[in-house]
Coordinates of C-alpha atoms and ligand atoms in Angstrom, one line a residue:
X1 CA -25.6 2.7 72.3
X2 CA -27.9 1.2 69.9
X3 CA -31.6 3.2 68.7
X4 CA -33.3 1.8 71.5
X5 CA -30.4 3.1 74.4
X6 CA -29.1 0.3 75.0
X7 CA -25.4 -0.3 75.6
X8 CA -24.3 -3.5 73.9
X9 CA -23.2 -6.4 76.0
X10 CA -21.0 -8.3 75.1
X11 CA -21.2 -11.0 78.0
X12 CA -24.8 -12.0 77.1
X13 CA -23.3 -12.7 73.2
X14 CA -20.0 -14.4 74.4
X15 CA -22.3 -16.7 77.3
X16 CA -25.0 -17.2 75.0
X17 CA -23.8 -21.3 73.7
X18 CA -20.4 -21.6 76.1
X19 CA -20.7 -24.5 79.1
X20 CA -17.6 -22.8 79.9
X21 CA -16.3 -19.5 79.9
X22 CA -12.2 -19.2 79.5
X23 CA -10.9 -15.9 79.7
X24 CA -7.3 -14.7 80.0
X25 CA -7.6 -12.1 82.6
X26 CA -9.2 -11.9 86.0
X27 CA -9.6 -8.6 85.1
X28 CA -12.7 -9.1 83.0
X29 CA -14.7 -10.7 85.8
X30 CA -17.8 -8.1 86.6
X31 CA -19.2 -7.2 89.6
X32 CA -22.0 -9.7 88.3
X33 CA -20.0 -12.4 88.2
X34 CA -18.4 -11.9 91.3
X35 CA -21.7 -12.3 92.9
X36 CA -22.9 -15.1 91.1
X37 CA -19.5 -16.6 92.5
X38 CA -19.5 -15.4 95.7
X39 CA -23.0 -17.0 95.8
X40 CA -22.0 -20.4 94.9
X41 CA -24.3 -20.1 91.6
X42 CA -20.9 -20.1 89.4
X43 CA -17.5 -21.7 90.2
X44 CA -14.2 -20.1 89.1
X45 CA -11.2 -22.0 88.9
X46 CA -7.7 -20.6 87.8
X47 CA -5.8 -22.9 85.9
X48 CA -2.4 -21.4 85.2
X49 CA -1.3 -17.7 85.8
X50 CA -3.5 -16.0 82.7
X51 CA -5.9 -18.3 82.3
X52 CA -9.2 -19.2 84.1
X53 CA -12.6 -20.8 84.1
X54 CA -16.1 -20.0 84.8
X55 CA -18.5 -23.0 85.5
X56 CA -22.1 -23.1 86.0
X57 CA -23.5 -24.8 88.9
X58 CA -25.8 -27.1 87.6
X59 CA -28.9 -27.2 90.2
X60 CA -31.0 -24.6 91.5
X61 CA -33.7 -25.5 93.6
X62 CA -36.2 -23.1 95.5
X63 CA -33.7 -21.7 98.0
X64 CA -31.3 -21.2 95.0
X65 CA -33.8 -19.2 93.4
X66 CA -34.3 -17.2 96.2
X67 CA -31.0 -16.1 96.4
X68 CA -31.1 -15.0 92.9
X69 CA -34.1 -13.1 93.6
X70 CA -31.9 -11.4 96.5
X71 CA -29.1 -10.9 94.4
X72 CA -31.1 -8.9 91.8
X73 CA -32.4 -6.9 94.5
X74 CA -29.2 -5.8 95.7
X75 CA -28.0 -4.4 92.1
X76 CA -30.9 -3.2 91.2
X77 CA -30.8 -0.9 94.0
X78 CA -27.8 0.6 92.5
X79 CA -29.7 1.7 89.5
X80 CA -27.2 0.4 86.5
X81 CA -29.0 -0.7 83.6
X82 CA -26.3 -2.8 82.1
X83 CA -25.3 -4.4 85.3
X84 CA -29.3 -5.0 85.2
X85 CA -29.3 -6.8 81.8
X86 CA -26.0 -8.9 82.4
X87 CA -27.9 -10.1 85.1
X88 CA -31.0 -11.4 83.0
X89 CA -28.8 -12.7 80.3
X90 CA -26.2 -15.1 83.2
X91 CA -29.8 -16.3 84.5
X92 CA -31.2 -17.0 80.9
X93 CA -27.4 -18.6 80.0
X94 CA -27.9 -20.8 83.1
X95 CA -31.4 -21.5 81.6
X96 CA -29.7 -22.7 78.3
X97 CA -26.9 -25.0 80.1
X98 CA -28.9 -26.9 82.2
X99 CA -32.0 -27.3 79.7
X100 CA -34.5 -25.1 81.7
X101 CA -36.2 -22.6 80.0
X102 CA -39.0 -22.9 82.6
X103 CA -36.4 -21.3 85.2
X104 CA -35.9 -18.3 81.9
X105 CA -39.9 -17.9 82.1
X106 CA -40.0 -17.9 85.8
X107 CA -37.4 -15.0 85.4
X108 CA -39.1 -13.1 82.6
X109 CA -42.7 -13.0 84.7
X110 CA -40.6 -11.8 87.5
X111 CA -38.9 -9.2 85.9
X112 CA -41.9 -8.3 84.0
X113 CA -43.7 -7.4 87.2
X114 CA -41.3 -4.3 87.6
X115 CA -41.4 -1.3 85.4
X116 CA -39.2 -1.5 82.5
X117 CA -38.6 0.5 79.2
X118 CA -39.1 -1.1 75.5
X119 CA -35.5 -1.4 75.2
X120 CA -35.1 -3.9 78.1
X121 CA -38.3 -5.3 77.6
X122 CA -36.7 -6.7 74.2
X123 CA -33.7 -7.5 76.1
X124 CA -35.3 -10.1 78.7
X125 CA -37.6 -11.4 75.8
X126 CA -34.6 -12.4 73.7
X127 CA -32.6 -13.7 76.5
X128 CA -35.8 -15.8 77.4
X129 CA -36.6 -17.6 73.9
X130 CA -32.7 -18.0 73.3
X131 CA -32.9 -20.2 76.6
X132 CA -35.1 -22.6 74.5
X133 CA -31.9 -23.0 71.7
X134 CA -30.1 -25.5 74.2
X135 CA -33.3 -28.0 73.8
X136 CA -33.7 -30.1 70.4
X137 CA -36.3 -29.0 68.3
X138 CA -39.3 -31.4 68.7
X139 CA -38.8 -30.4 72.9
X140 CA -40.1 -27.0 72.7
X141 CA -43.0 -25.8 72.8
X142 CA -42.8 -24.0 69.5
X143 CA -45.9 -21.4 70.0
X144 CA -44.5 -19.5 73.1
X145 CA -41.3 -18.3 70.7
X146 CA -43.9 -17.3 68.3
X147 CA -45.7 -15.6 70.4
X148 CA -43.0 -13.8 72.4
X149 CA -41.2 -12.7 68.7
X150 CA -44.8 -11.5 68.0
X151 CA -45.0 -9.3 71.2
X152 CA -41.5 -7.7 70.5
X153 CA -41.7 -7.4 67.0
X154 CA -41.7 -3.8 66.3
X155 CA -39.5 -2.8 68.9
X156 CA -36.8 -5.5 67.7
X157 CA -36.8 -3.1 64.5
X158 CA -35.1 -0.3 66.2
X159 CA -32.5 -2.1 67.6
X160 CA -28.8 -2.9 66.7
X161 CA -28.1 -6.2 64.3
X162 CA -26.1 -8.1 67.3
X163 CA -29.2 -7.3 69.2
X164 CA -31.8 -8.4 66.3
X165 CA -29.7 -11.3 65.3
X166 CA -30.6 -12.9 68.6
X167 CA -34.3 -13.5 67.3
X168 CA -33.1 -15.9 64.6
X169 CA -32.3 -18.7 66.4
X170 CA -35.2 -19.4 68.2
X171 CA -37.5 -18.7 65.5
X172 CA -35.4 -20.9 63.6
X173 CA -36.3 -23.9 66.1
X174 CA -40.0 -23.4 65.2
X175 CA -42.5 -24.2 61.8
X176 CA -42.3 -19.8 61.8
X177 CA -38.1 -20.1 60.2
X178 CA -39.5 -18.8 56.8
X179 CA -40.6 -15.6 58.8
X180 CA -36.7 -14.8 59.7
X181 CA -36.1 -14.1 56.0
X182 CA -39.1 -11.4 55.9
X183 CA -37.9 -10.2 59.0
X184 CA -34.6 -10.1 58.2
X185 CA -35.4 -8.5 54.9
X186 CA -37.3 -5.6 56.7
X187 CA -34.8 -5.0 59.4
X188 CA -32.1 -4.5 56.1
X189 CA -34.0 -2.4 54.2
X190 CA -34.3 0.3 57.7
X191 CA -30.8 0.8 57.1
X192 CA -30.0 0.6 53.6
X193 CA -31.6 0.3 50.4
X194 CA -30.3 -2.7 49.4
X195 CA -31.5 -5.1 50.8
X196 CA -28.2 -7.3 49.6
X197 CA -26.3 -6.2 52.0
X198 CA -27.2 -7.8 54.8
X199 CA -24.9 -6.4 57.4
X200 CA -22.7 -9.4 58.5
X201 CA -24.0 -10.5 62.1
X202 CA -27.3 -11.1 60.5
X203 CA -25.4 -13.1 57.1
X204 CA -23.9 -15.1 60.2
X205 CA -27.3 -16.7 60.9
X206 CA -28.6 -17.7 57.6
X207 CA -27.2 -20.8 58.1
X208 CA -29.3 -21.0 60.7
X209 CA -32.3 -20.2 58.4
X210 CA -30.8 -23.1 55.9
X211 CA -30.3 -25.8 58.8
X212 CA -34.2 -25.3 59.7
X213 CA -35.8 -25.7 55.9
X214 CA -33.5 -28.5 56.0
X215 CA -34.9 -30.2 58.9
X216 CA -38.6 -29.3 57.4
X217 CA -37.4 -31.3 54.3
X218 CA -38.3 -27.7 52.7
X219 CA -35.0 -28.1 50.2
X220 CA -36.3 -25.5 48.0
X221 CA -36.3 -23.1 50.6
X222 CA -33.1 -23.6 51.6
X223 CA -31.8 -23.6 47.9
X224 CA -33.4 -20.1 47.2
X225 CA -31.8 -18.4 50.3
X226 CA -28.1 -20.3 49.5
X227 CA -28.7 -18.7 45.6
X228 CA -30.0 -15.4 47.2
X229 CA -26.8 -15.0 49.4
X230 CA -24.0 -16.7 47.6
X231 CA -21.8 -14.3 47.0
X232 CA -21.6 -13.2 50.4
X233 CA -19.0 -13.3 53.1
X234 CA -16.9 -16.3 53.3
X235 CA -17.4 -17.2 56.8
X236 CA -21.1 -17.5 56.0
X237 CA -20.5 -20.0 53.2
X238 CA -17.9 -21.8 55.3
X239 CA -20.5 -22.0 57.8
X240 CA -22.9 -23.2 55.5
X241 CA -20.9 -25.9 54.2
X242 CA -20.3 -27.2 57.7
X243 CA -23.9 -27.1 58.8
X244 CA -25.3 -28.8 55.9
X245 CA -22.7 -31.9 55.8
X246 CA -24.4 -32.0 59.5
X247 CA -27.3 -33.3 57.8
X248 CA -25.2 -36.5 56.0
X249 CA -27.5 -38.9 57.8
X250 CA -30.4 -37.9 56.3
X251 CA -29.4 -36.3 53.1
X252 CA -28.2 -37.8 50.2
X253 CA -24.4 -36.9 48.6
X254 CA -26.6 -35.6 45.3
X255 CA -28.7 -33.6 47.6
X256 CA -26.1 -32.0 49.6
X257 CA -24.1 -31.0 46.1
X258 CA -27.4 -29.8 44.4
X259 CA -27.9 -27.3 47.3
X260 CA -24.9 -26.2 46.7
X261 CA -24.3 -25.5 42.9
X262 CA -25.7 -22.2 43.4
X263 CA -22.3 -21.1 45.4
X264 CA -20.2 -20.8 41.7
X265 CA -16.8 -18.7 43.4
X266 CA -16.0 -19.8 46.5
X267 CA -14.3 -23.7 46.8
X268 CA -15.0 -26.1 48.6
X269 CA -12.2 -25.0 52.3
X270 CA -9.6 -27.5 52.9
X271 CA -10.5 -28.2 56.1
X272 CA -13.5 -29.5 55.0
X273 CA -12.2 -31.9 52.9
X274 CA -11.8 -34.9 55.1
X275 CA -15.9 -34.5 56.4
X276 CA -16.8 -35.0 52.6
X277 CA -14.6 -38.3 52.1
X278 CA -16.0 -39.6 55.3
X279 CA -19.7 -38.9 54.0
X280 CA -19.0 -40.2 50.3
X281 CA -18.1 -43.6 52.2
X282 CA -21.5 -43.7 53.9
X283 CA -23.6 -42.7 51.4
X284 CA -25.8 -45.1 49.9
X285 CA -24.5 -44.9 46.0
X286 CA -21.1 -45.9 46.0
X287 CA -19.3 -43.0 44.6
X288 CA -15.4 -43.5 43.4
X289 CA -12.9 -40.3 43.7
X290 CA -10.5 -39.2 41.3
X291 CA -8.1 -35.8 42.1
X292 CA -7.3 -34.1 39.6
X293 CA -3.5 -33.3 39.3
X294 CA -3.9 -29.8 37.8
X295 CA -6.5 -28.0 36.1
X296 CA -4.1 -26.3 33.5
X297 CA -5.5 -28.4 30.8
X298 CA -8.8 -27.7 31.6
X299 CA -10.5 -30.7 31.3
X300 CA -10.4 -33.6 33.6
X301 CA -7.9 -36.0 33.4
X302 CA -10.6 -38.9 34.6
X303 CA -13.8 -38.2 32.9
X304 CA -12.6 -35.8 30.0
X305 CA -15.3 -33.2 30.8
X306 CA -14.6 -29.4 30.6
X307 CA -13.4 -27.9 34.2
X308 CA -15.5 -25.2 34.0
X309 CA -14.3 -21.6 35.9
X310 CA -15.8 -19.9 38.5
X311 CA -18.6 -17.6 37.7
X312 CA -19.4 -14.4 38.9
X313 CA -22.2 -12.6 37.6
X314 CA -24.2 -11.7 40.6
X315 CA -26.0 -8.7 41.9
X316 CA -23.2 -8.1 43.9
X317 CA -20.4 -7.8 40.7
X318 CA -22.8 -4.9 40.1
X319 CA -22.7 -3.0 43.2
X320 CA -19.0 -3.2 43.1
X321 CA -19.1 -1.6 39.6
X322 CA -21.6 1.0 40.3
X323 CA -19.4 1.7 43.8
X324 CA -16.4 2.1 41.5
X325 CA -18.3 4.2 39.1
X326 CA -19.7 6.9 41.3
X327 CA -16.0 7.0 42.8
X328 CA -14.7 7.7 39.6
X329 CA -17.5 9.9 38.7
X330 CA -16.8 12.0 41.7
X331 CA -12.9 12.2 41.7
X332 CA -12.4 12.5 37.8
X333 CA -15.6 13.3 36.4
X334 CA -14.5 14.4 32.4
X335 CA -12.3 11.8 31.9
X336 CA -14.4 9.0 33.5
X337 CA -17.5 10.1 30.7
X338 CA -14.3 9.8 28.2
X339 CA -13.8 6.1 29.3
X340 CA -17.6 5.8 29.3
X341 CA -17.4 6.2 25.8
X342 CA -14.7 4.5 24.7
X343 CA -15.6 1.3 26.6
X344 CA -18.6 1.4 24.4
X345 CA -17.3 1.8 21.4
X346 CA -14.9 -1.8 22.3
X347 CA -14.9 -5.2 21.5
X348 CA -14.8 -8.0 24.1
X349 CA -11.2 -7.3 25.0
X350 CA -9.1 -10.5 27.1
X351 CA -6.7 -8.4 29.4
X352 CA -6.9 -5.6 30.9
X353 CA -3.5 -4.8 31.5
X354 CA -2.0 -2.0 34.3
X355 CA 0.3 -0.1 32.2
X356 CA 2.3 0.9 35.3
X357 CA 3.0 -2.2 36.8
X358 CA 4.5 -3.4 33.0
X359 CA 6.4 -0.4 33.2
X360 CA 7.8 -1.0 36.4
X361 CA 9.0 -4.6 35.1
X362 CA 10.2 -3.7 31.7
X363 CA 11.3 0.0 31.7
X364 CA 13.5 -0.8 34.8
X365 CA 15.9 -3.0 33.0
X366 CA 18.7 -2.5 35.6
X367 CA 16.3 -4.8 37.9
X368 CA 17.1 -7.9 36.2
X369 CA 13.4 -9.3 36.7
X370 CA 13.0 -12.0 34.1
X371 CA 10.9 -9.1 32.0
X372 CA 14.5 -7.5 32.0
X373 CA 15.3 -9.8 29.1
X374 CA 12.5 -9.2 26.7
X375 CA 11.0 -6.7 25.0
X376 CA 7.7 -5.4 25.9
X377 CA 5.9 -6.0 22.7
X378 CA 7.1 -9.4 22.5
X379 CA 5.9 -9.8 26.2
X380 CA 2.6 -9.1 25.5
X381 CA 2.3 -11.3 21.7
X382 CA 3.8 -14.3 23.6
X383 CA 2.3 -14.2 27.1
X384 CA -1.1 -12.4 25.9
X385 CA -2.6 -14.2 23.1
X386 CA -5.9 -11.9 22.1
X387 CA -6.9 -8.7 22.7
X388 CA -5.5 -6.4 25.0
X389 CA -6.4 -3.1 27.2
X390 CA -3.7 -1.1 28.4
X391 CA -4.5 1.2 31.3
X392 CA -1.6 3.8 32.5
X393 CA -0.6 7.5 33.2
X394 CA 0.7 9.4 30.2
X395 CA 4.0 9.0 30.8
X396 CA 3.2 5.1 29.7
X397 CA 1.9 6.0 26.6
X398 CA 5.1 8.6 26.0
X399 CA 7.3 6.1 26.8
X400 CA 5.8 3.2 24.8
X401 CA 4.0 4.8 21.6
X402 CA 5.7 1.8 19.5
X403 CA 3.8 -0.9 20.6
X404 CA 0.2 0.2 19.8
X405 CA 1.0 -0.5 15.9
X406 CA -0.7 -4.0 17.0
X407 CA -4.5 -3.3 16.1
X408 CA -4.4 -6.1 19.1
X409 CA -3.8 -3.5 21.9
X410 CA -5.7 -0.5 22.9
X411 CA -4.6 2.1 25.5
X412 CA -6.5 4.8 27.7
X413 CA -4.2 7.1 29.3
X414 CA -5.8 8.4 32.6
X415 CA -4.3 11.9 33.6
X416 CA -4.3 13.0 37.5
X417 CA -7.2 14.6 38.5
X418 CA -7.3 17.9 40.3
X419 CA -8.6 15.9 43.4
X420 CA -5.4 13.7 43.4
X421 CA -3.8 16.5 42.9
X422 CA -4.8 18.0 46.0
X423 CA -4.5 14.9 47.7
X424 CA -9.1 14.8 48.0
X425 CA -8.9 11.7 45.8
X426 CA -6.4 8.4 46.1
X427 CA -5.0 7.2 43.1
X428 CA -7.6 6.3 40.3
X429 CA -5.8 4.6 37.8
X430 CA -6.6 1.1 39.4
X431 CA -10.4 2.3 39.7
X432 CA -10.2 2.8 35.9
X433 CA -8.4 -0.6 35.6
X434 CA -10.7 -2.7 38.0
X435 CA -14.0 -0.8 36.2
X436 CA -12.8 -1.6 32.6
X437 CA -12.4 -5.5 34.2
X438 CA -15.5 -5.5 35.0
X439 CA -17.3 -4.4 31.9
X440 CA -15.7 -7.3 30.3
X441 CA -16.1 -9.7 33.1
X442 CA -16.9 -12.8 31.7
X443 CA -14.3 -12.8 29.2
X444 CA -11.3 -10.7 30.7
X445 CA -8.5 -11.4 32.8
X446 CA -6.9 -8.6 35.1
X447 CA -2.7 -8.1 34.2
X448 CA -1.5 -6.2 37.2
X449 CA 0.6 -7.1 40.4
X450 CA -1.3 -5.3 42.6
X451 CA -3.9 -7.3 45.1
X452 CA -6.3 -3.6 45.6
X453 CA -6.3 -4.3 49.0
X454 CA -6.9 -0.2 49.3
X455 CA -9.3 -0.4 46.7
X456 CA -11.2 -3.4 48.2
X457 CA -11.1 -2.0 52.0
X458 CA -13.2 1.1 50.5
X459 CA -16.2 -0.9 49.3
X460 CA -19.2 -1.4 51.8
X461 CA -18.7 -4.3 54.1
X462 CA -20.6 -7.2 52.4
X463 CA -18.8 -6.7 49.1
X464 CA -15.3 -6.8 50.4
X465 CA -14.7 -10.8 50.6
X466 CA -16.8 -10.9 46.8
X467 CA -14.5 -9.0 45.3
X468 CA -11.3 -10.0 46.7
X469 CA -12.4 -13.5 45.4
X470 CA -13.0 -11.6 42.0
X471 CA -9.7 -10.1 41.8
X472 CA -7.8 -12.9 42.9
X473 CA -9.5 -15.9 40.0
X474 CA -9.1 -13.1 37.5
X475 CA -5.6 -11.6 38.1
X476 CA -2.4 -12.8 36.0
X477 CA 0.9 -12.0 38.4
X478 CA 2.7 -14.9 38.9
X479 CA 3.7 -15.7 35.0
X480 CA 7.3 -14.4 36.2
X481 CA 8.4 -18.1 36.4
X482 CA 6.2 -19.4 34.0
X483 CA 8.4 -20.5 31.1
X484 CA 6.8 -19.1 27.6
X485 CA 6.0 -22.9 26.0
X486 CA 4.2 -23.9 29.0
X487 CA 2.4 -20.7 29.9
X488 CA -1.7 -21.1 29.7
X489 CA -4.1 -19.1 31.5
X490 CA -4.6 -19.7 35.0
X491 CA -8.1 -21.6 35.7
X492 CA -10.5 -21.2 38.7
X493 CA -12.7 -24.1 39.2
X494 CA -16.2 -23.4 40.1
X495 CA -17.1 -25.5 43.3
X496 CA -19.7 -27.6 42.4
X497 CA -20.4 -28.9 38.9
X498 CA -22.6 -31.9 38.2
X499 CA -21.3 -34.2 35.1
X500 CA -22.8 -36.4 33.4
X501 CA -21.3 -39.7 35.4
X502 CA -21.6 -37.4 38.8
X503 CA -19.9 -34.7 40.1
X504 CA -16.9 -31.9 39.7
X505 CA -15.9 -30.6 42.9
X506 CA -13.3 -27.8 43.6
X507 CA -11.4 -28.2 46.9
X508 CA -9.8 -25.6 47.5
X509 CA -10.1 -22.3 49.0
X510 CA -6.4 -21.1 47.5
X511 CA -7.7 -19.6 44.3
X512 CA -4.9 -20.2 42.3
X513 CA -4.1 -23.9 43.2
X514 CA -7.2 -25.6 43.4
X515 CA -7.8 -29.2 43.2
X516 CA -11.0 -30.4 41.4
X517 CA -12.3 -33.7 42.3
X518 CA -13.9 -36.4 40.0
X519 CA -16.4 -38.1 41.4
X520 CA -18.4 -40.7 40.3
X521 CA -21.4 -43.6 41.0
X522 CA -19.7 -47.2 40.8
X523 CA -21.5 -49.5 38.7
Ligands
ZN1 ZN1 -14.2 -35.6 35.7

């Protein structure tokens, strides 16, 4: 139930942009649906033994309408308010396939005539200006979305985000697309205080929000809300990238990268890749590309510039800090304000290193890992040139007291809490580890051959995929069959760079093998 009483429903969502409607079980077909059917409004067709198709029927003249009219009469008197609203949302979907919002209006009046609370008031409303999302842009008629958002505008407050989402792309298709942000900015700030976190259904339409400043020429606009939101989830950016390369006919290669160099950790996907070529061909500058081999050496084989890494330095780096903080501040409270300290008290450091996992790969000789054959200390003087943080239980430190003679590497032993103790707290020790990375961010890699997933999955939703992406471009774990004359650092490339003969751009989404891509104006 959402704050208005309202069940969700999910057929209105799922028919909302489908012609066709494939579904693996017959089972799934509504009462609804079987009416529409049985009607002749929809056609069903089976094509194998799971599988089956729903069409729409493509004309509905007066008679037609009629019927529908009887239709709704018939489960209305059965009193079901979602039967009701599935209802309204097949005849505003029909309204959408066949290009008909006047049928959608038609419906709305009707329904409108009737008694109905708030909550399906919103309901019809939505379904009615989302029938106007089939039509291009310059074939609406742009005031009556305004004016119905207008009418349902405190009401859609109160609502769930699926439900709310719905007003975005309409008001998207009109001069009033600046208002979504505002909107969309006051809807957040109802359920959280950060307004950063825009729960995910609503991030899911901000490319929405881009595609219409776009379409305004309003480039600056779109820029802003691309730098506002780009560290958010990667299906948002992925969408992103796909709806602005959309634009290639109109936009300019340069354009389409300078909207982009915001986004500075998240690569360009591989499937992408063959869209961009196509577009470099058309565009009007005649642009040459060179792939990069590697980027072990940091600068480009082509053009000799500096690769430069991916950045991440966002709002969102500090919620994850301050979510690990008040973790750590809760579970292990003295020793936390102990680290607090100490922290402060360091220079820039270059590794943070998890004392456990080295132990597990040295101490452990009789697993002939590669470590087997070296000694720790010479481990980290070869492999870990510059100054390192070692973070690990006391038995670590016990076990190990030799190699801190090297003013070149620090340790912080973190004892168990009473809360891990009693099982109230999971293991801190990577908290410590993943806080202490942070701190020293921009110049710190993260020694450990652990992904966090636990860690990660605790953070609030939006900050999941940001700091995966974090972890991953900073994390050293596959050195094992790195050979110690060849080892260097492992590199992330930031996505979109502009040089001074064009442009750097990373290609792929595989953090540790990505692919940067010289390109350049012919002359
Ligand atoms: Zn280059």
């Amino acid at each position: 139930m959402n704050r208005l009483g309202l069940h969700l429903r999910p057929w209105s969502i799922s028919l909302l942009k489908l012609h066709m409607l494939t579904m693996n079980s017959e089972r799934y077909l509504s009462k609804v649906h079987q009416m529409f059917i049985n009607n002749g409004l929809m056609t069903f067709s089976q094509t194998n033994k799971k599988n089956f198709t729903i069409q729409w029927n493509k004309e509905l003249d007066e008679r037609g309408y009629e019927k529908l009219v009887g239709m709704f009469l018939e489960i209305e008197s059965e009193n079901k308010t979602p039967q009701l609203l599935q209802f309204d949302s097949l005849v505003s979907n029909w309204a959408f396939n066949t290009k008909r919002p006047e049928l959608a209006e038609r419906w709305l009046n009707f329904r409108l005539q009737k008694e109905c609370s708030r909550a399906v008031k919103v309901s019809l409303v939505l379904d009615y200006i989302n029938s106007f999302t089939g039509l291009r842009p310059e074939e609406i008629d742009e005031q009556k979305i305004i004016n119905s958002v207008r009418e349902i505008k405190t009401d859609i407050m109160n609502t769930d985000n699926i439900t709310f989402a719905k007003v975005i792309p309409p008001l998207c298709m009109t001069s009033g697309y600046k208002s979504c942000m505002e909107l969309m900015k006051e809807y957040t700030k109802i359920f959280t205080k950060d307004v950063y976190l825009l729960p995910k259904n609503l991030a899911y339409r901000l490319p929405d929000v881009v595609d219409a400043a776009i379409r305004k020429d309003d480039f600056k606009f779109a820029a802003e809300i691309i730098r506002e939101h780009k560290d958010i989830a990667n299906h948002f950016l992925f969408k992103l990238w796909k709806g602005l390369l959309k634009h290639s006919d109109t936009l300019s290669v340069d354009r389409i990268f300078e909207l982009f160099s915001s986004v500075d950790n998240f690569n360009l996907p591989h499937s992408i890749e063959d869209d961009l070529l196509q577009i470099l061909e058309k565009d009007q500058k005649q642009w040459k590309v060179f792939k990069n081999r590697s980027i072990k050496g940091k600068h480009c084989e082509n053009c000799g510039e500096k690769i430069e890494p991916h950045v991440f330095d966002g709002e969102g780096i500090e919620m994850i800090k301050t979510n690990i903080s008040a973790t750590l501040d809760r579970h292990n409270k003295d020793r936390f304000s102990t680290f607090l300290q100490f922290l402060h008290s360091l220079e820039d450091i270059n590794y943070v290193v998890d004392g456990m996992w080295l132990n597990h790969h040295f101490i452990m000789k009789e697993k002939k890992t590669f470590h087997s054959t070296m000694e720790l200390e010479d481990y980290l003087h070869q492999y870990l040139p510059g100054r390192k943080l070692i973070i690990a239980r006391n038995v670590f430190f016990h076990q190990n007291e030799h190699i801190f003679d090297d003013p070149d590497v620090i340790g912080f032993p973190v004892n168990y809490s009473d809360d891990e103790r009693k099982k109230s707290a999971s293991s801190l020790d990577d908290l410590f580890l993943l806080y202490a990375a942070l701190q020293f961010n921009q110049s710190c890699y993260i020694v450990t051959g652990d992904y966090m997933r636990d860690h990660i999955s605790k953070l609030k939703e939006n900050l999941t995929e940001l700091c995966s992406r974090w972890i991953l471009s900073k994390s050293i774990k596959t050195f094992q069959r790195v050979s110690p004359n060849t080892w260097e650092l492992p590199i992330t490339a930031k996505p979109f760079v502009k040089t001074k003969k064009g442009w750097h751009i990373s290609t792929s989404d595989r953090i540790h093998s990505p692919r940067v891509w010289c390109i350049q104006e012919c002359k």
